[in-house]
Amino acid sequence: MKIAVCASCGSNVYFENVTCLRCGHALGFDSSRTELITMEPSADSGLYREIGKGKPQRLVRYCSNAAHGACNWLTGPDDTSGLCVACDLNRTIPNLSKASALEAWQEFERAKKRLVYQLLRFGLPLDGASVGKGRLTFDFGLGTSTGHLDGVISVDMKEADDVWREQQRKLFEEPYRTLLGHLRHESGHFYWMLLVDGTPAIEGFRSLFGDDRIDYKTALEQYHNQGAGPEWELHNVSAYAAAHPWEDWAETWAHYLHMIDALETAEAWGLEPRASGLKFGSIWPFRTYDVYRKETFQALLERWVPLTLALNSLSRSMGHIDFYPFVLTPDVSKKLEFVHNVIRNSHNK
Ligand SMILES: [Zn+2]
Ligand SMILES: [Zn+2]
Ligand SMILES: [Zn+2]
């Protein structure tokens, strides 16, 4: 995530902020520019005008979910739905009169915004209509199982309960379980449908991830009964990825999205450790790359590995579990590179 700066007072402000904590100016996320902008109220009620030198003087309004503390994204003044591009993907939201449901949903919305930010930065479509597929859709419910079907991501909001989520993590022996991870994973199933299934990429997919036509239900039962098999670490980014090629893809996709977000954040903060091939004073750390568009996969990997080593060491200094409890073997790297290429090639379609 890039760092934003308040156009009024110059303080650092963050993706989730609604006001600048220093000067009190209103902040909102402009999805058309994928930037947090600084605003002041206009004379028309409910509308805001961006401030800052050379900024367009157009009017915007907050998404109507801002009233629930669930969104800081903006819409146009005449937007009839009143919802921003990310909230407009919701089909079902919980009963907000229950405080626990509201809190869980707010937490999921924060994670979802980070996911949608990335999809926008990659220029990925949110709607599969052009290829005869559905639209990316979210159903937030309680007691439903988290999963994906034909573009609809169902989310069990119980996952926002930290104690329950930690129990599940232990039960399934996962190194890592987060709301953002869930959403990234499920979005992977949607984009497999759009960008891999029935496209020329399917052959490359099958040669790396395996044949997706094997029976899904049987494969999952086998995974839950017998585990991932002895050598999954050599070939899969997580144990669950070994369950079926679809899950392997979704886990790899989520992992790639983690990588890109963390790399952009590290770069924004000047945190990137010196990596092989990057010479101090030439391109590191003074020249920035758009990790969403420009870098080759190899260059990303060269930056990623030293960063994760440094962050794991920092975690240990603080007595935390490793920030990055993963190993990228050659097979896993090839799969990540495949995801990288599928995303970057999607612009040429
Ligand atoms: Zn400010
Ligand atoms: Zn919104
Ligand atoms: Zn899945």
mmCIF file with all atom_site columns, C-alpha atoms in Angstrom, residues 112-284:
data_model
loop_
_atom_site.group_PDB
_atom_site.id
_atom_site.type_symbol
_atom_site.label_atom_id
_atom_site.label_alt_id
_atom_site.label_comp_id
_atom_site.label_asym_id
_atom_site.label_entity_id
_atom_site.label_seq_id
_atom_site.pdbx_PDB_ins_code
_atom_site.Cartn_x
_atom_site.Cartn_y
_atom_site.Cartn_z
_atom_site.occupancy
_atom_site.B_iso_or_equiv
_atom_site.pdbx_formal_charge
_atom_site.auth_seq_id
_atom_site.auth_comp_id
_atom_site.auth_asym_id
_atom_site.auth_atom_id
_atom_site.pdbx_PDB_model_num
ATOM 1   C CA . LYS A 1 112 ? -12.212 -6.357  1.400   1.00 0.00 ? 112 LYS A CA 1
ATOM 2   C CA . LYS A 1 113 ? -11.149 -2.795  0.548   1.00 0.00 ? 113 LYS A CA 1
ATOM 3   C CA . ARG A 1 114 ? -7.529  -3.908  0.531   1.00 0.00 ? 114 ARG A CA 1
ATOM 4   C CA . LEU A 1 115 ? -8.421  -6.727  -1.840  1.00 0.00 ? 115 LEU A CA 1
ATOM 5   C CA . VAL A 1 116 ? -10.454 -4.490  -4.175  1.00 0.00 ? 116 VAL A CA 1
ATOM 6   C CA . TYR A 1 117 ? -7.670  -1.890  -4.118  1.00 0.00 ? 117 TYR A CA 1
ATOM 7   C CA . GLN A 1 118 ? -5.352  -4.551  -5.496  1.00 0.00 ? 118 GLN A CA 1
ATOM 8   C CA . LEU A 1 119 ? -7.811  -5.721  -8.144  1.00 0.00 ? 119 LEU A CA 1
ATOM 9   C CA . LEU A 1 120 ? -8.146  -2.113  -9.327  1.00 0.00 ? 120 LEU A CA 1
ATOM 10  C CA . ARG A 1 121 ? -4.383  -1.582  -9.305  1.00 0.00 ? 121 ARG A CA 1
ATOM 11  C CA . PHE A 1 122 ? -3.929  -4.691  -11.422 1.00 0.00 ? 122 PHE A CA 1
ATOM 12  C CA . GLY A 1 123 ? -6.667  -3.487  -13.763 1.00 0.00 ? 123 GLY A CA 1
ATOM 13  C CA . LEU A 1 124 ? -8.553  -6.754  -13.259 1.00 0.00 ? 124 LEU A CA 1
ATOM 14  C CA . PRO A 1 125 ? -12.241 -6.806  -14.218 1.00 0.00 ? 125 PRO A CA 1
ATOM 15  C CA . LEU A 1 126 ? -14.772 -6.976  -11.369 1.00 0.00 ? 126 LEU A CA 1
ATOM 16  C CA . ASP A 1 127 ? -17.363 -8.316  -13.756 1.00 0.00 ? 127 ASP A CA 1
ATOM 17  C CA . GLY A 1 128 ? -17.011 -11.373 -15.969 1.00 0.00 ? 128 GLY A CA 1
ATOM 18  C CA . ALA A 1 129 ? -19.902 -10.438 -18.261 1.00 0.00 ? 129 ALA A CA 1
ATOM 19  C CA . SER A 1 130 ? -17.605 -9.921  -21.264 1.00 0.00 ? 130 SER A CA 1
ATOM 20  C CA . VAL A 1 131 ? -16.621 -13.600 -21.099 1.00 0.00 ? 131 VAL A CA 1
ATOM 21  C CA . GLY A 1 132 ? -20.097 -14.837 -20.199 1.00 0.00 ? 132 GLY A CA 1
ATOM 22  C CA . LYS A 1 133 ? -19.364 -15.135 -16.481 1.00 0.00 ? 133 LYS A CA 1
ATOM 23  C CA . GLY A 1 134 ? -20.870 -13.531 -13.395 1.00 0.00 ? 134 GLY A CA 1
ATOM 24  C CA . ARG A 1 135 ? -19.862 -10.513 -11.422 1.00 0.00 ? 135 ARG A CA 1
ATOM 25  C CA . LEU A 1 136 ? -17.680 -10.582 -8.335  1.00 0.00 ? 136 LEU A CA 1
ATOM 26  C CA . THR A 1 137 ? -20.237 -10.626 -5.515  1.00 0.00 ? 137 THR A CA 1
ATOM 27  C CA . PHE A 1 138 ? -20.030 -10.852 -1.736  1.00 0.00 ? 138 PHE A CA 1
ATOM 28  C CA . ASP A 1 139 ? -22.511 -12.434 0.657   1.00 0.00 ? 139 ASP A CA 1
ATOM 29  C CA . PHE A 1 140 ? -21.690 -11.724 4.297   1.00 0.00 ? 140 PHE A CA 1
ATOM 30  C CA . GLY A 1 141 ? -23.527 -14.097 6.616   1.00 0.00 ? 141 GLY A CA 1
ATOM 31  C CA . LEU A 1 142 ? -23.253 -15.908 9.916   1.00 0.00 ? 142 LEU A CA 1
ATOM 32  C CA . GLY A 1 143 ? -22.894 -19.660 10.015  1.00 0.00 ? 143 GLY A CA 1
ATOM 33  C CA . THR A 1 144 ? -22.594 -20.000 6.222   1.00 0.00 ? 144 THR A CA 1
ATOM 34  C CA . SER A 1 145 ? -19.412 -21.623 5.061   1.00 0.00 ? 145 SER A CA 1
ATOM 35  C CA . THR A 1 146 ? -16.768 -19.423 3.467   1.00 0.00 ? 146 THR A CA 1
ATOM 36  C CA . GLY A 1 147 ? -16.349 -20.270 -0.191  1.00 0.00 ? 147 GLY A CA 1
ATOM 37  C CA . HIS A 1 148 ? -16.831 -19.325 -3.828  1.00 0.00 ? 148 HIS A CA 1
ATOM 38  C CA . LEU A 1 149 ? -19.445 -20.337 -6.373  1.00 0.00 ? 149 LEU A CA 1
ATOM 39  C CA . ASP A 1 150 ? -19.825 -18.776 -9.836  1.00 0.00 ? 150 ASP A CA 1
ATOM 40  C CA . GLY A 1 151 ? -18.435 -15.404 -8.784  1.00 0.00 ? 151 GLY A CA 1
ATOM 41  C CA . VAL A 1 152 ? -20.227 -15.252 -5.441  1.00 0.00 ? 152 VAL A CA 1
ATOM 42  C CA . ILE A 1 153 ? -17.944 -15.187 -2.424  1.00 0.00 ? 153 ILE A CA 1
ATOM 43  C CA . SER A 1 154 ? -19.752 -16.305 0.724   1.00 0.00 ? 154 SER A CA 1
ATOM 44  C CA . VAL A 1 155 ? -18.155 -15.143 3.913   1.00 0.00 ? 155 VAL A CA 1
ATOM 45  C CA . ASP A 1 156 ? -18.800 -16.609 7.345   1.00 0.00 ? 156 ASP A CA 1
ATOM 46  C CA . MET A 1 157 ? -18.471 -13.585 9.576   1.00 0.00 ? 157 MET A CA 1
ATOM 47  C CA . LYS A 1 158 ? -17.614 -15.818 12.503  1.00 0.00 ? 158 LYS A CA 1
ATOM 48  C CA . GLU A 1 159 ? -14.076 -15.617 11.100  1.00 0.00 ? 159 GLU A CA 1
ATOM 49  C CA . ALA A 1 160 ? -13.850 -12.100 12.547  1.00 0.00 ? 160 ALA A CA 1
ATOM 50  C CA . ASP A 1 161 ? -13.975 -13.660 16.039  1.00 0.00 ? 161 ASP A CA 1
ATOM 51  C CA . ASP A 1 162 ? -10.272 -13.847 16.925  1.00 0.00 ? 162 ASP A CA 1
ATOM 52  C CA . VAL A 1 163 ? -10.592 -16.734 19.389  1.00 0.00 ? 163 VAL A CA 1
ATOM 53  C CA . TRP A 1 164 ? -12.616 -18.868 17.000  1.00 0.00 ? 164 TRP A CA 1
ATOM 54  C CA . ARG A 1 165 ? -10.316 -18.082 14.089  1.00 0.00 ? 165 ARG A CA 1
ATOM 55  C CA . GLU A 1 166 ? -7.240  -19.059 16.118  1.00 0.00 ? 166 GLU A CA 1
ATOM 56  C CA . GLN A 1 167 ? -8.921  -22.337 17.085  1.00 0.00 ? 167 GLN A CA 1
ATOM 57  C CA . GLN A 1 168 ? -9.650  -23.057 13.441  1.00 0.00 ? 168 GLN A CA 1
ATOM 58  C CA . ARG A 1 169 ? -6.081  -22.201 12.510  1.00 0.00 ? 169 ARG A CA 1
ATOM 59  C CA . LYS A 1 170 ? -4.764  -24.709 15.067  1.00 0.00 ? 170 LYS A CA 1
ATOM 60  C CA . LEU A 1 171 ? -7.315  -27.321 14.077  1.00 0.00 ? 171 LEU A CA 1
ATOM 61  C CA . PHE A 1 172 ? -6.299  -27.163 10.423  1.00 0.00 ? 172 PHE A CA 1
ATOM 62  C CA . GLU A 1 173 ? -2.597  -26.703 11.276  1.00 0.00 ? 173 GLU A CA 1
ATOM 63  C CA . GLU A 1 174 ? -2.377  -23.500 9.287   1.00 0.00 ? 174 GLU A CA 1
ATOM 64  C CA . PRO A 1 175 ? 0.621   -21.234 9.860   1.00 0.00 ? 175 PRO A CA 1
ATOM 65  C CA . TYR A 1 176 ? -1.533  -18.241 9.191   1.00 0.00 ? 176 TYR A CA 1
ATOM 66  C CA . ARG A 1 177 ? -5.235  -17.391 9.002   1.00 0.00 ? 177 ARG A CA 1
ATOM 67  C CA . THR A 1 178 ? -6.570  -13.883 8.407   1.00 0.00 ? 178 THR A CA 1
ATOM 68  C CA . LEU A 1 179 ? -9.700  -12.233 7.005   1.00 0.00 ? 179 LEU A CA 1
ATOM 69  C CA . LEU A 1 180 ? -7.684  -10.708 4.214   1.00 0.00 ? 180 LEU A CA 1
ATOM 70  C CA . GLY A 1 181 ? -6.170  -14.096 3.420   1.00 0.00 ? 181 GLY A CA 1
ATOM 71  C CA . HIS A 1 182 ? -9.633  -15.628 3.143   1.00 0.00 ? 182 HIS A CA 1
ATOM 72  C CA . LEU A 1 183 ? -10.868 -12.929 0.790   1.00 0.00 ? 183 LEU A CA 1
ATOM 73  C CA . ARG A 1 184 ? -7.773  -13.071 -1.367  1.00 0.00 ? 184 ARG A CA 1
ATOM 74  C CA . HIS A 1 185 ? -8.082  -16.851 -1.580  1.00 0.00 ? 185 HIS A CA 1
ATOM 75  C CA . GLU A 1 186 ? -11.759 -16.776 -2.593  1.00 0.00 ? 186 GLU A CA 1
ATOM 76  C CA . SER A 1 187 ? -11.126 -14.055 -5.174  1.00 0.00 ? 187 SER A CA 1
ATOM 77  C CA . GLY A 1 188 ? -8.610  -16.453 -6.703  1.00 0.00 ? 188 GLY A CA 1
ATOM 78  C CA . HIS A 1 189 ? -11.423 -18.886 -7.548  1.00 0.00 ? 189 HIS A CA 1
ATOM 79  C CA . PHE A 1 190 ? -13.301 -16.079 -9.306  1.00 0.00 ? 190 PHE A CA 1
ATOM 80  C CA . TYR A 1 191 ? -10.284 -15.080 -11.396 1.00 0.00 ? 191 TYR A CA 1
ATOM 81  C CA . TRP A 1 192 ? -9.477  -18.692 -12.252 1.00 0.00 ? 192 TRP A CA 1
ATOM 82  C CA . MET A 1 193 ? -12.938 -18.833 -13.799 1.00 0.00 ? 193 MET A CA 1
ATOM 83  C CA . LEU A 1 194 ? -12.334 -15.589 -15.704 1.00 0.00 ? 194 LEU A CA 1
ATOM 84  C CA . LEU A 1 195 ? -8.687  -15.769 -16.709 1.00 0.00 ? 195 LEU A CA 1
ATOM 85  C CA . VAL A 1 196 ? -7.789  -19.480 -16.856 1.00 0.00 ? 196 VAL A CA 1
ATOM 86  C CA . ASP A 1 197 ? -10.822 -21.719 -17.379 1.00 0.00 ? 197 ASP A CA 1
ATOM 87  C CA . GLY A 1 198 ? -11.651 -22.036 -21.064 1.00 0.00 ? 198 GLY A CA 1
ATOM 88  C CA . THR A 1 199 ? -8.731  -19.807 -22.108 1.00 0.00 ? 199 THR A CA 1
ATOM 89  C CA . PRO A 1 200 ? -5.392  -20.688 -23.736 1.00 0.00 ? 200 PRO A CA 1
ATOM 90  C CA . ALA A 1 201 ? -3.850  -20.475 -20.233 1.00 0.00 ? 201 ALA A CA 1
ATOM 91  C CA . ILE A 1 202 ? -5.563  -23.710 -19.196 1.00 0.00 ? 202 ILE A CA 1
ATOM 92  C CA . GLU A 1 203 ? -2.849  -25.957 -20.671 1.00 0.00 ? 203 GLU A CA 1
ATOM 93  C CA . GLY A 1 204 ? -0.083  -24.138 -18.825 1.00 0.00 ? 204 GLY A CA 1
ATOM 94  C CA . PHE A 1 205 ? -2.217  -24.266 -15.706 1.00 0.00 ? 205 PHE A CA 1
ATOM 95  C CA . ARG A 1 206 ? -2.665  -28.031 -15.895 1.00 0.00 ? 206 ARG A CA 1
ATOM 96  C CA . SER A 1 207 ? 1.008   -28.694 -16.485 1.00 0.00 ? 207 SER A CA 1
ATOM 97  C CA . LEU A 1 208 ? 1.924   -26.776 -13.301 1.00 0.00 ? 208 LEU A CA 1
ATOM 98  C CA . PHE A 1 209 ? -1.032  -27.195 -10.935 1.00 0.00 ? 209 PHE A CA 1
ATOM 99  C CA . GLY A 1 210 ? -2.398  -30.531 -12.158 1.00 0.00 ? 210 GLY A CA 1
ATOM 100 C CA . ASP A 1 211 ? -5.622  -31.567 -13.847 1.00 0.00 ? 211 ASP A CA 1
ATOM 101 C CA . ASP A 1 212 ? -8.538  -29.562 -12.481 1.00 0.00 ? 212 ASP A CA 1
ATOM 102 C CA . ARG A 1 213 ? -11.002 -32.131 -13.891 1.00 0.00 ? 213 ARG A CA 1
ATOM 103 C CA . ILE A 1 214 ? -10.352 -34.592 -11.072 1.00 0.00 ? 214 ILE A CA 1
ATOM 104 C CA . ASP A 1 215 ? -13.405 -34.802 -8.838  1.00 0.00 ? 215 ASP A CA 1
ATOM 105 C CA . TYR A 1 216 ? -13.354 -31.896 -6.423  1.00 0.00 ? 216 TYR A CA 1
ATOM 106 C CA . LYS A 1 217 ? -15.489 -33.409 -3.692  1.00 0.00 ? 217 LYS A CA 1
ATOM 107 C CA . THR A 1 218 ? -13.524 -36.653 -3.592  1.00 0.00 ? 218 THR A CA 1
ATOM 108 C CA . ALA A 1 219 ? -10.204 -34.762 -3.589  1.00 0.00 ? 219 ALA A CA 1
ATOM 109 C CA . LEU A 1 220 ? -11.295 -32.601 -0.657  1.00 0.00 ? 220 LEU A CA 1
ATOM 110 C CA . GLU A 1 221 ? -12.560 -35.602 1.310   1.00 0.00 ? 221 GLU A CA 1
ATOM 111 C CA . GLN A 1 222 ? -9.246  -37.303 0.739   1.00 0.00 ? 222 GLN A CA 1
ATOM 112 C CA . TYR A 1 223 ? -7.374  -34.229 1.924   1.00 0.00 ? 223 TYR A CA 1
ATOM 113 C CA . HIS A 1 224 ? -9.474  -33.975 5.084   1.00 0.00 ? 224 HIS A CA 1
ATOM 114 C CA . ASN A 1 225 ? -9.071  -37.681 5.840   1.00 0.00 ? 225 ASN A CA 1
ATOM 115 C CA . GLN A 1 226 ? -5.441  -38.237 4.937   1.00 0.00 ? 226 GLN A CA 1
ATOM 116 C CA . GLY A 1 227 ? -3.788  -34.809 4.882   1.00 0.00 ? 227 GLY A CA 1
ATOM 117 C CA . ALA A 1 228 ? -1.653  -33.247 2.191   1.00 0.00 ? 228 ALA A CA 1
ATOM 118 C CA . GLY A 1 229 ? 0.857   -36.058 1.640   1.00 0.00 ? 229 GLY A CA 1
ATOM 119 C CA . PRO A 1 230 ? 4.510   -36.203 2.680   1.00 0.00 ? 230 PRO A CA 1
ATOM 120 C CA . GLU A 1 231 ? 6.103   -33.859 0.163   1.00 0.00 ? 231 GLU A CA 1
ATOM 121 C CA . TRP A 1 232 ? 3.573   -31.122 -0.228  1.00 0.00 ? 232 TRP A CA 1
ATOM 122 C CA . GLU A 1 233 ? 6.073   -28.456 0.901   1.00 0.00 ? 233 GLU A CA 1
ATOM 123 C CA . LEU A 1 234 ? 8.132   -29.059 -2.223  1.00 0.00 ? 234 LEU A CA 1
ATOM 124 C CA . HIS A 1 235 ? 5.237   -28.382 -4.563  1.00 0.00 ? 235 HIS A CA 1
ATOM 125 C CA . ASN A 1 236 ? 2.619   -26.299 -2.748  1.00 0.00 ? 236 ASN A CA 1
ATOM 126 C CA . VAL A 1 237 ? 2.617   -22.993 -0.942  1.00 0.00 ? 237 VAL A CA 1
ATOM 127 C CA . SER A 1 238 ? 0.410   -24.455 1.824   1.00 0.00 ? 238 SER A CA 1
ATOM 128 C CA . ALA A 1 239 ? -0.865  -27.868 2.881   1.00 0.00 ? 239 ALA A CA 1
ATOM 129 C CA . TYR A 1 240 ? -4.404  -27.003 1.787   1.00 0.00 ? 240 TYR A CA 1
ATOM 130 C CA . ALA A 1 241 ? -3.090  -26.129 -1.672  1.00 0.00 ? 241 ALA A CA 1
ATOM 131 C CA . ALA A 1 242 ? -2.330  -29.835 -2.129  1.00 0.00 ? 242 ALA A CA 1
ATOM 132 C CA . ALA A 1 243 ? -6.042  -30.714 -1.851  1.00 0.00 ? 243 ALA A CA 1
ATOM 133 C CA . HIS A 1 244 ? -7.022  -29.962 -5.470  1.00 0.00 ? 244 HIS A CA 1
ATOM 134 C CA . PRO A 1 245 ? -5.569  -27.882 -8.376  1.00 0.00 ? 245 PRO A CA 1
ATOM 135 C CA . TRP A 1 246 ? -8.296  -25.250 -7.814  1.00 0.00 ? 246 TRP A CA 1
ATOM 136 C CA . GLU A 1 247 ? -7.228  -24.832 -4.185  1.00 0.00 ? 247 GLU A CA 1
ATOM 137 C CA . ASP A 1 248 ? -3.585  -24.809 -5.211  1.00 0.00 ? 248 ASP A CA 1
ATOM 138 C CA . TRP A 1 249 ? -4.347  -21.951 -7.611  1.00 0.00 ? 249 TRP A CA 1
ATOM 139 C CA . ALA A 1 250 ? -6.392  -20.016 -5.020  1.00 0.00 ? 250 ALA A CA 1
ATOM 140 C CA . GLU A 1 251 ? -3.698  -20.395 -2.359  1.00 0.00 ? 251 GLU A CA 1
ATOM 141 C CA . THR A 1 252 ? -0.988  -19.357 -4.823  1.00 0.00 ? 252 THR A CA 1
ATOM 142 C CA . TRP A 1 253 ? -3.088  -16.432 -6.044  1.00 0.00 ? 253 TRP A CA 1
ATOM 143 C CA . ALA A 1 254 ? -3.632  -15.229 -2.463  1.00 0.00 ? 254 ALA A CA 1
ATOM 144 C CA . HIS A 1 255 ? 0.059   -15.586 -1.767  1.00 0.00 ? 255 HIS A CA 1
ATOM 145 C CA . TYR A 1 256 ? 0.928   -13.514 -4.812  1.00 0.00 ? 256 TYR A CA 1
ATOM 146 C CA . LEU A 1 257 ? -1.460  -10.778 -3.670  1.00 0.00 ? 257 LEU A CA 1
ATOM 147 C CA . HIS A 1 258 ? 0.151   -10.821 -0.202  1.00 0.00 ? 258 HIS A CA 1
ATOM 148 C CA . MET A 1 259 ? 3.560   -10.457 -1.822  1.00 0.00 ? 259 MET A CA 1
ATOM 149 C CA . ILE A 1 260 ? 2.600   -7.532  -4.010  1.00 0.00 ? 260 ILE A CA 1
ATOM 150 C CA . ASP A 1 261 ? 0.836   -5.601  -1.234  1.00 0.00 ? 261 ASP A CA 1
ATOM 151 C CA . ALA A 1 262 ? 3.722   -6.131  1.185   1.00 0.00 ? 262 ALA A CA 1
ATOM 152 C CA . LEU A 1 263 ? 6.310   -5.159  -1.443  1.00 0.00 ? 263 LEU A CA 1
ATOM 153 C CA . GLU A 1 264 ? 4.476   -1.960  -2.272  1.00 0.00 ? 264 GLU A CA 1
ATOM 154 C CA . THR A 1 265 ? 4.194   -1.115  1.435   1.00 0.00 ? 265 THR A CA 1
ATOM 155 C CA . ALA A 1 266 ? 7.866   -1.863  2.092   1.00 0.00 ? 266 ALA A CA 1
ATOM 156 C CA . GLU A 1 267 ? 8.867   0.309   -0.826  1.00 0.00 ? 267 GLU A CA 1
ATOM 157 C CA . ALA A 1 268 ? 6.616   3.167   0.303   1.00 0.00 ? 268 ALA A CA 1
ATOM 158 C CA . TRP A 1 269 ? 8.285   3.134   3.713   1.00 0.00 ? 269 TRP A CA 1
ATOM 159 C CA . GLY A 1 270 ? 11.805  2.806   2.328   1.00 0.00 ? 270 GLY A CA 1
ATOM 160 C CA . LEU A 1 271 ? 12.071  -0.498  4.196   1.00 0.00 ? 271 LEU A CA 1
ATOM 161 C CA . GLU A 1 272 ? 13.329  -2.677  1.468   1.00 0.00 ? 272 GLU A CA 1
ATOM 162 C CA . PRO A 1 273 ? 16.543  -4.480  2.381   1.00 0.00 ? 273 PRO A CA 1
ATOM 163 C CA . ARG A 1 274 ? 19.264  -4.500  -0.158  1.00 0.00 ? 274 ARG A CA 1
ATOM 164 C CA . ALA A 1 275 ? 18.596  -7.337  -2.527  1.00 0.00 ? 275 ALA A CA 1
ATOM 165 C CA . SER A 1 276 ? 20.831  -9.043  -5.017  1.00 0.00 ? 276 SER A CA 1
ATOM 166 C CA . GLY A 1 277 ? 21.160  -7.111  -8.227  1.00 0.00 ? 277 GLY A CA 1
ATOM 167 C CA . LEU A 1 278 ? 19.882  -3.876  -6.696  1.00 0.00 ? 278 LEU A CA 1
ATOM 168 C CA . LYS A 1 279 ? 22.771  -1.495  -6.160  1.00 0.00 ? 279 LYS A CA 1
ATOM 169 C CA . PHE A 1 280 ? 22.595  1.129   -3.472  1.00 0.00 ? 280 PHE A CA 1
ATOM 170 C CA . GLY A 1 281 ? 22.361  4.603   -4.916  1.00 0.00 ? 281 GLY A CA 1
ATOM 171 C CA . SER A 1 282 ? 21.320  3.537   -8.385  1.00 0.00 ? 282 SER A CA 1
ATOM 172 C CA . ILE A 1 283 ? 17.884  2.009   -8.336  1.00 0.00 ? 283 ILE A CA 1
ATOM 173 C CA . TRP A 1 284 ? 17.635  1.174   -4.646  1.00 0.00 ? 284 TRP A CA 1
#
